[in-house]
Amino acid sequence: MKMRVGFIGLGVMGKPMAKRILEAGYPLTVWNRTRWKMEELVKLGAQGAESPKDVAEKSDVVITMVTDSPDVEEVVLGPSGVIEGAREGLILIDMSTISPEVTRRIAKKLAEKGVKMLDAPVRGGDIGAKQGTLSIMVGGPKDVFEKCLPIFKVLGKRITYMGPNGMGQTTKLCNQVICALNIQAVCEGLMLGAKAGLDLEKLLKVVTAGAAGSWMLSNLGPKMLKRDFKPGFKISHQLKDLRLALSFASQLRLPLPGTALVQQMLRAVEAEGLGDKGTQAAIVAMEKLAGRTLQG
Ligand code: NAP
């Protein structure tokens, strides 16, 4: 018999993920803070819950996909949270991107009630969530990971066990640091070309083919040229992830100078009222420094 799954947080990522789980035949209970967002899934056959506690009572595995560390703490450990409806043997999988330290704290609290936790943040965006092609980076007890693998396979293609609790989140933060610096590199290269009078379409074509090529260059470079700032992955989410990465690095007494610089560039973009735009809007900070746009 398939495990009963509970899903908390039906946002841009959570809703299509929950849908896939339902379509794969798992009995599903859902909860979302803004209740109307549950309607679509309830129409498809999911059970709507009254609270995270209610979700826990009706599930064998509860997945959380909310925004930040305090949000996961609230839905798991807060009033009417998962922990209040938990019993020995329940599994919690947190797929949000949050702090590795907070993850370990939550896992410890849950363990006192006999609940096992996995941290399983993802990359691949809303398209990956819809198509079931997410990359999932997992931390927590290995036997629990193996037990949950069939569920992960419904959601993702590259599923990697990284070690004990917190290691999934740590992997995701490393990923975000590399992505952020890549975006900055694309902005600076394109602006140099613009200022020097190059044909930017040609520049993109030439550099994409060589050692400067990257996912960011291929996917965000053309959008920067067209000033297409539709998200994708939002500036506000990238800022959250860099805050988590920098705070985690400072606990490890590790300087991340490039990451700190990109964080400040993205802050400037946010200050322009563009926090809800995609990360390609990072070019706007570069344009402010250059005193011109890419286009002239
Ligand atoms: P989103 O569309 O903003 O959805 C956030 C969800 O969390 C909503 O359902 C929201 O409920 C819920 N929520 C937030 N705070 C809450 C709280 N305190 N109590 C209860 N519910 C709360 O965000 P998303 O894009 O789905 O992202 C979710 C997570 O995935 C984030 O950690 C993000 O960094 C990560 N992620 C996102 C992407 C992406 O491309 N979007 C890619 C990889 C990873 P309401 O509906 O009531 O607001």
Short mmCIF file of C-alpha atoms and ligand atoms in Angstrom, two decimals:
data_model
loop_
_atom_site.label_atom_id
_atom_site.label_comp_id
_atom_site.label_asym_id
_atom_site.label_seq_id
_atom_site.Cartn_x
_atom_site.Cartn_y
_atom_site.Cartn_z
CA MET A 1 0.00 0.00 0.00
CA LYS A 2 1.19 3.50 -0.86
CA MET A 3 2.18 5.82 1.99
CA ARG A 4 -0.30 8.58 2.81
CA VAL A 5 1.32 11.89 1.92
CA GLY A 6 0.60 15.32 3.41
CA PHE A 7 1.65 18.51 1.64
CA ILE A 8 2.02 21.94 3.32
CA GLY A 9 2.68 25.03 1.18
CA LEU A 10 1.01 25.21 -2.23
CA GLY A 11 2.97 28.07 -3.79
CA VAL A 12 4.72 28.30 -7.17
CA MET A 13 6.68 25.12 -6.39
CA GLY A 14 4.45 23.31 -3.92
CA LYS A 15 1.26 23.18 -5.98
CA PRO A 16 2.68 21.40 -9.05
CA MET A 17 4.69 19.07 -6.81
CA ALA A 18 1.60 18.12 -4.80
CA LYS A 19 -0.28 17.57 -8.06
CA ARG A 20 2.34 15.11 -9.29
CA ILE A 21 2.14 13.16 -6.03
CA LEU A 22 -1.64 12.91 -6.36
CA GLU A 23 -1.37 11.87 -10.02
CA ALA A 24 1.11 9.15 -9.02
CA GLY A 25 -1.66 7.59 -6.91
CA TYR A 26 -0.65 8.59 -3.39
CA PRO A 27 -3.51 9.42 -1.02
CA LEU A 28 -2.88 13.14 -0.43
CA THR A 29 -3.88 15.65 2.25
CA VAL A 30 -3.02 19.32 1.64
CA TRP A 31 -2.91 22.52 3.67
CA ASN A 32 -2.10 26.08 2.66
CA ARG A 33 -2.16 29.23 4.82
CA THR A 34 -4.18 31.04 2.14
CA ARG A 35 -6.97 28.52 1.97
CA TRP A 36 -8.32 29.15 -1.55
CA LYS A 37 -5.05 27.84 -3.01
CA MET A 38 -6.12 24.36 -1.84
CA GLU A 39 -9.25 24.33 -4.03
CA GLU A 40 -7.63 23.09 -7.24
CA LEU A 41 -6.06 20.10 -5.52
CA VAL A 42 -9.19 19.26 -3.56
CA LYS A 43 -11.13 19.22 -6.88
CA LEU A 44 -8.54 16.76 -8.20
CA GLY A 45 -9.13 14.42 -5.26
CA ALA A 46 -6.88 15.60 -2.42
CA GLN A 47 -8.27 16.02 1.06
CA GLY A 48 -8.13 19.59 2.42
CA ALA A 49 -6.87 19.89 6.01
CA GLU A 50 -7.68 22.36 8.78
CA SER A 51 -4.08 22.86 9.94
CA PRO A 52 -0.56 21.39 9.69
CA LYS A 53 -1.47 19.35 12.81
CA ASP A 54 -4.45 17.91 10.92
CA VAL A 55 -2.17 17.07 7.96
CA ALA A 56 0.19 15.17 10.28
CA GLU A 57 -2.65 13.19 11.83
CA LYS A 58 -3.78 12.02 8.37
CA SER A 59 -0.36 11.23 6.86
CA ASP A 60 2.60 8.84 7.00
CA VAL A 61 4.90 11.37 5.30
CA VAL A 62 4.49 15.15 5.49
CA ILE A 63 6.21 17.40 2.94
CA THR A 64 6.73 21.13 3.64
CA MET A 65 7.41 23.60 0.82
CA VAL A 66 7.20 27.07 2.40
CA THR A 67 9.48 30.10 2.17
CA ASP A 68 12.13 30.55 4.86
CA SER A 69 13.46 29.10 8.13
CA PRO A 70 10.92 30.84 10.45
CA ASP A 71 8.09 29.62 8.19
CA VAL A 72 9.18 25.98 8.43
CA GLU A 73 9.57 26.40 12.21
CA GLU A 74 6.06 27.84 12.37
CA VAL A 75 4.28 25.11 10.39
CA VAL A 76 6.26 22.30 12.03
CA LEU A 77 6.86 23.39 15.63
CA GLY A 78 4.33 26.25 16.07
CA PRO A 79 0.77 26.18 17.42
CA SER A 80 -1.33 23.63 15.49
CA GLY A 81 1.93 22.63 13.80
CA VAL A 82 2.96 19.20 12.47
CA ILE A 83 4.53 18.25 15.81
CA GLU A 84 1.17 18.51 17.56
CA GLY A 85 -0.36 15.90 15.26
CA ALA A 86 2.76 13.74 15.06
CA ARG A 87 3.18 10.18 16.27
CA GLU A 88 6.15 7.83 16.39
CA GLY A 89 7.16 6.76 12.86
CA LEU A 90 5.91 9.87 11.04
CA ILE A 91 8.39 11.26 8.47
CA LEU A 92 8.77 14.97 7.72
CA ILE A 93 10.45 16.02 4.46
CA ASP A 94 11.25 19.72 4.25
CA MET A 95 11.81 20.72 0.61
CA SER A 96 11.99 24.50 1.21
CA THR A 97 15.39 26.21 1.05
CA ILE A 98 16.26 27.13 4.64
CA SER A 99 19.17 27.30 7.09
CA PRO A 100 21.13 24.07 7.73
CA GLU A 101 21.34 25.02 11.42
CA VAL A 102 17.59 25.54 11.78
CA THR A 103 17.08 22.24 9.95
CA ARG A 104 19.18 20.41 12.53
CA ARG A 105 17.29 22.11 15.36
CA ILE A 106 13.92 21.08 13.91
CA ALA A 107 15.14 17.50 13.32
CA LYS A 108 16.23 17.30 16.98
CA LYS A 109 12.87 18.54 18.27
CA LEU A 110 10.99 16.09 16.03
CA ALA A 111 13.22 13.21 17.14
CA GLU A 112 11.96 13.74 20.72
CA LYS A 113 8.54 12.64 19.40
CA GLY A 114 9.91 9.75 17.37
CA VAL A 115 9.55 11.66 14.08
CA LYS A 116 12.34 11.32 11.47
CA MET A 117 13.20 14.25 9.22
CA LEU A 118 14.82 14.69 5.81
CA ASP A 119 15.95 18.06 4.41
CA ALA A 120 15.45 17.86 0.65
CA PRO A 121 15.76 21.25 -1.05
CA VAL A 122 15.46 21.35 -4.81
CA ARG A 123 16.67 23.11 -7.90
CA GLY A 124 14.97 23.23 -11.29
CA GLY A 125 12.33 25.90 -10.71
CA ASP A 126 8.61 25.79 -11.43
CA ILE A 127 9.16 24.04 -14.77
CA GLY A 128 11.07 21.24 -13.02
CA ALA A 129 8.30 21.06 -10.41
CA LYS A 130 5.65 20.65 -13.14
CA GLN A 131 7.62 18.15 -15.20
CA GLY A 132 9.03 16.12 -12.32
CA THR A 133 12.60 16.93 -13.31
CA LEU A 134 13.81 18.63 -10.13
CA SER A 135 17.25 17.95 -8.69
CA ILE A 136 16.82 16.98 -5.05
CA MET A 137 19.64 17.21 -2.50
CA VAL A 138 18.85 15.15 0.57
CA GLY A 139 20.13 15.14 4.16
CA GLY A 140 18.97 12.92 7.03
CA PRO A 141 18.95 9.23 8.03
CA LYS A 142 19.88 7.04 5.04
CA ASP A 143 17.20 4.41 5.74
CA VAL A 144 14.51 7.12 5.76
CA PHE A 145 15.91 8.49 2.48
CA GLU A 146 15.63 5.02 0.93
CA LYS A 147 12.08 4.60 2.21
CA CYS A 148 11.08 7.95 0.64
CA LEU A 149 12.90 7.42 -2.66
CA PRO A 150 9.74 6.40 -4.58
CA ILE A 151 8.18 9.78 -3.64
CA PHE A 152 11.33 11.67 -4.62
CA LYS A 153 11.26 9.87 -7.98
CA VAL A 154 7.82 11.31 -8.68
CA LEU A 155 9.25 14.82 -8.19
CA GLY A 156 12.76 14.72 -9.55
CA LYS A 157 15.35 13.16 -11.84
CA ARG A 158 18.68 13.72 -10.07
CA ILE A 159 18.18 12.65 -6.47
CA THR A 160 21.34 12.69 -4.34
CA TYR A 161 21.86 11.60 -0.76
CA MET A 162 24.34 14.07 0.78
CA GLY A 163 24.68 12.89 4.42
CA PRO A 164 23.06 13.61 7.78
CA ASN A 165 20.46 16.33 8.51
CA GLY A 166 21.48 19.76 7.22
CA MET A 167 23.69 18.43 4.41
CA GLY A 168 20.91 18.74 1.81
CA GLN A 169 20.44 22.41 2.72
CA THR A 170 24.21 22.93 2.79
CA THR A 171 24.46 21.57 -0.76
CA LYS A 172 21.69 23.90 -1.91
CA LEU A 173 23.45 26.94 -0.41
CA CYS A 174 26.68 26.03 -2.23
CA ASN A 175 24.62 25.81 -5.43
CA GLN A 176 23.14 29.26 -4.81
CA VAL A 177 26.56 30.85 -4.18
CA ILE A 178 27.84 29.50 -7.50
CA CYS A 179 24.69 30.63 -9.34
CA ALA A 180 24.87 34.15 -7.88
CA LEU A 181 28.49 34.72 -8.87
CA ASN A 182 27.73 33.38 -12.32
CA ILE A 183 24.97 35.95 -12.78
CA GLN A 184 27.32 38.75 -11.75
CA ALA A 185 29.89 37.49 -14.27
CA VAL A 186 27.31 37.60 -17.07
CA CYS A 187 26.26 41.16 -16.09
CA GLU A 188 29.83 42.47 -16.08
CA GLY A 189 30.84 40.79 -19.34
CA LEU A 190 27.78 42.06 -21.17
CA MET A 191 28.14 45.60 -19.82
CA LEU A 192 31.80 45.76 -20.87
CA GLY A 193 30.73 44.72 -24.36
CA ALA A 194 27.93 47.31 -24.40
CA LYS A 195 30.17 50.15 -23.25
CA ALA A 196 32.77 49.22 -25.86
CA GLY A 197 30.19 49.22 -28.64
CA LEU A 198 30.07 45.50 -29.44
CA ASP A 199 27.09 43.83 -31.08
CA LEU A 200 25.75 42.07 -27.98
CA GLU A 201 23.90 39.34 -29.87
CA LYS A 202 27.14 38.36 -31.57
CA LEU A 203 29.04 38.61 -28.29
CA LEU A 204 26.60 36.23 -26.61
CA LYS A 205 26.90 33.72 -29.44
CA VAL A 206 30.70 33.76 -29.39
CA VAL A 207 31.24 33.50 -25.65
CA THR A 208 28.48 30.96 -25.03
CA ALA A 209 30.40 28.49 -27.20
CA GLY A 210 33.62 28.69 -25.19
CA ALA A 211 34.96 28.40 -21.64
CA ALA A 212 32.78 31.34 -20.54
CA GLY A 213 29.65 29.34 -21.38
CA SER A 214 27.23 28.55 -18.53
CA TRP A 215 23.56 27.89 -17.85
CA MET A 216 23.25 31.49 -16.65
CA LEU A 217 24.82 32.89 -19.80
CA SER A 218 22.69 30.75 -22.14
CA ASN A 219 19.39 31.26 -20.31
CA LEU A 220 19.61 34.66 -18.63
CA GLY A 221 21.95 36.46 -21.06
CA PRO A 222 19.35 36.63 -23.89
CA LYS A 223 16.68 37.78 -21.40
CA MET A 224 18.96 40.59 -20.19
CA LEU A 225 19.39 41.76 -23.79
CA LYS A 226 15.60 41.76 -24.30
CA ARG A 227 14.94 43.28 -20.83
CA ASP A 228 12.63 40.34 -20.21
CA PHE A 229 12.58 40.31 -16.40
CA LYS A 230 9.70 37.82 -15.94
CA PRO A 231 10.51 35.33 -13.13
CA GLY A 232 11.85 32.38 -13.17
CA PHE A 233 13.60 32.51 -9.88
CA LYS A 234 12.88 35.76 -8.08
CA ILE A 235 15.45 38.32 -6.89
CA SER A 236 13.77 38.19 -3.43
CA HIS A 237 14.30 34.41 -3.21
CA GLN A 238 17.91 34.71 -4.34
CA LEU A 239 18.45 37.38 -1.66
CA LYS A 240 17.00 35.03 0.97
CA ASP A 241 19.32 32.23 -0.17
CA LEU A 242 22.41 34.48 -0.14
CA ARG A 243 21.50 35.73 3.34
CA LEU A 244 21.32 32.06 4.45
CA ALA A 245 24.64 31.26 2.73
CA LEU A 246 26.47 34.26 4.21
CA SER A 247 25.14 33.66 7.70
CA PHE A 248 26.06 29.96 7.49
CA ALA A 249 29.55 30.86 6.19
CA SER A 250 30.11 33.31 9.03
CA GLN A 251 29.23 30.59 11.55
CA LEU A 252 32.01 28.59 9.88
CA ARG A 253 34.24 31.72 9.99
CA LEU A 254 34.54 31.60 6.22
CA PRO A 255 34.69 34.82 4.17
CA LEU A 256 32.68 34.75 0.94
CA PRO A 257 33.62 38.14 -0.56
CA GLY A 258 32.14 37.58 -4.01
CA THR A 259 28.83 36.38 -2.58
CA ALA A 260 28.63 39.44 -0.31
CA LEU A 261 29.19 41.70 -3.32
CA VAL A 262 26.45 40.02 -5.36
CA GLN A 263 24.10 40.25 -2.37
CA GLN A 264 24.60 44.02 -2.29
CA MET A 265 24.06 44.29 -6.07
CA LEU A 266 20.77 42.38 -5.74
CA ARG A 267 19.77 44.58 -2.76
CA ALA A 268 20.14 47.56 -5.10
CA VAL A 269 17.86 45.87 -7.62
CA GLU A 270 15.33 45.19 -4.87
CA ALA A 271 15.53 48.86 -3.82
CA GLU A 272 14.44 49.75 -7.37
CA GLY A 273 11.20 47.84 -6.63
CA LEU A 274 12.23 44.80 -8.68
CA GLY A 275 12.33 42.13 -5.94
CA ASP A 276 9.60 40.14 -7.67
CA LYS A 277 11.45 40.08 -11.01
CA GLY A 278 13.65 37.19 -12.17
CA THR A 279 17.36 37.10 -11.25
CA GLN A 280 18.27 38.33 -14.76
CA ALA A 281 17.12 41.76 -13.47
CA ALA A 282 20.53 41.80 -11.72
CA ILE A 283 21.65 43.67 -14.84
CA VAL A 284 19.78 46.75 -13.53
CA ALA A 285 22.34 47.20 -10.70
CA MET A 286 25.17 46.99 -13.24
CA GLU A 287 23.38 49.53 -15.42
CA LYS A 288 23.15 51.96 -12.47
CA LEU A 289 26.91 51.68 -11.94
CA ALA A 290 27.60 52.07 -15.65
CA GLY A 291 25.28 55.06 -16.04
CA ARG A 292 23.67 53.42 -19.09
CA THR A 293 21.54 50.43 -20.05
CA LEU A 294 22.78 47.48 -22.08
CA GLN A 295 20.85 48.90 -25.02
CA GLY A 296 22.38 52.38 -24.88
P1 NAP B 1 5.95 30.89 -3.07
O1 NAP B 1 5.29 30.73 -4.37
O2 NAP B 1 6.16 32.25 -2.49
O3 NAP B 1 5.13 29.99 -2.01
C1 NAP B 1 5.43 29.97 -0.65
C2 NAP B 1 4.45 29.06 0.06
O4 NAP B 1 4.79 29.02 1.44
C3 NAP B 1 2.99 29.55 -0.01
O5 NAP B 1 2.16 28.43 -0.06
C4 NAP B 1 2.84 30.29 1.32
O6 NAP B 1 1.51 30.37 1.79
C5 NAP B 1 3.66 29.38 2.23
N1 NAP B 1 4.13 30.06 3.45
C6 NAP B 1 5.12 30.98 3.55
N2 NAP B 1 5.28 31.34 4.83
C7 NAP B 1 4.39 30.63 5.55
C8 NAP B 1 4.08 30.56 6.93
N3 NAP B 1 4.73 31.29 7.84
N4 NAP B 1 3.09 29.73 7.32
C9 NAP B 1 2.41 28.98 6.42
N5 NAP B 1 2.66 28.99 5.09
C10 NAP B 1 3.64 29.80 4.68
O7 NAP B 1 7.41 30.23 -3.05
P2 NAP B 1 7.99 29.06 -3.97
O8 NAP B 1 8.57 29.65 -5.20
O9 NAP B 1 6.99 27.97 -4.08
O10 NAP B 1 9.24 28.59 -3.08
C11 NAP B 1 9.09 27.70 -1.99
C12 NAP B 1 10.50 27.28 -1.52
O11 NAP B 1 11.18 26.63 -2.60
C13 NAP B 1 11.38 28.46 -1.08
O12 NAP B 1 12.17 28.07 0.02
C14 NAP B 1 12.26 28.71 -2.32
O13 NAP B 1 13.50 29.30 -2.00
C15 NAP B 1 12.42 27.28 -2.84
N6 NAP B 1 12.72 27.18 -4.29
C16 NAP B 1 12.02 27.92 -5.20
C17 NAP B 1 12.32 27.80 -6.55
C18 NAP B 1 11.57 28.62 -7.60
O14 NAP B 1 12.03 28.65 -8.76
N7 NAP B 1 10.47 29.27 -7.27
C19 NAP B 1 13.33 26.94 -6.97
C20 NAP B 1 14.00 26.18 -6.04
C21 NAP B 1 13.69 26.30 -4.69
P3 NAP B 1 0.52 31.54 1.25
O15 NAP B 1 -0.06 31.03 -0.02
O16 NAP B 1 -0.47 31.70 2.34
O17 NAP B 1 1.36 32.78 1.06
#
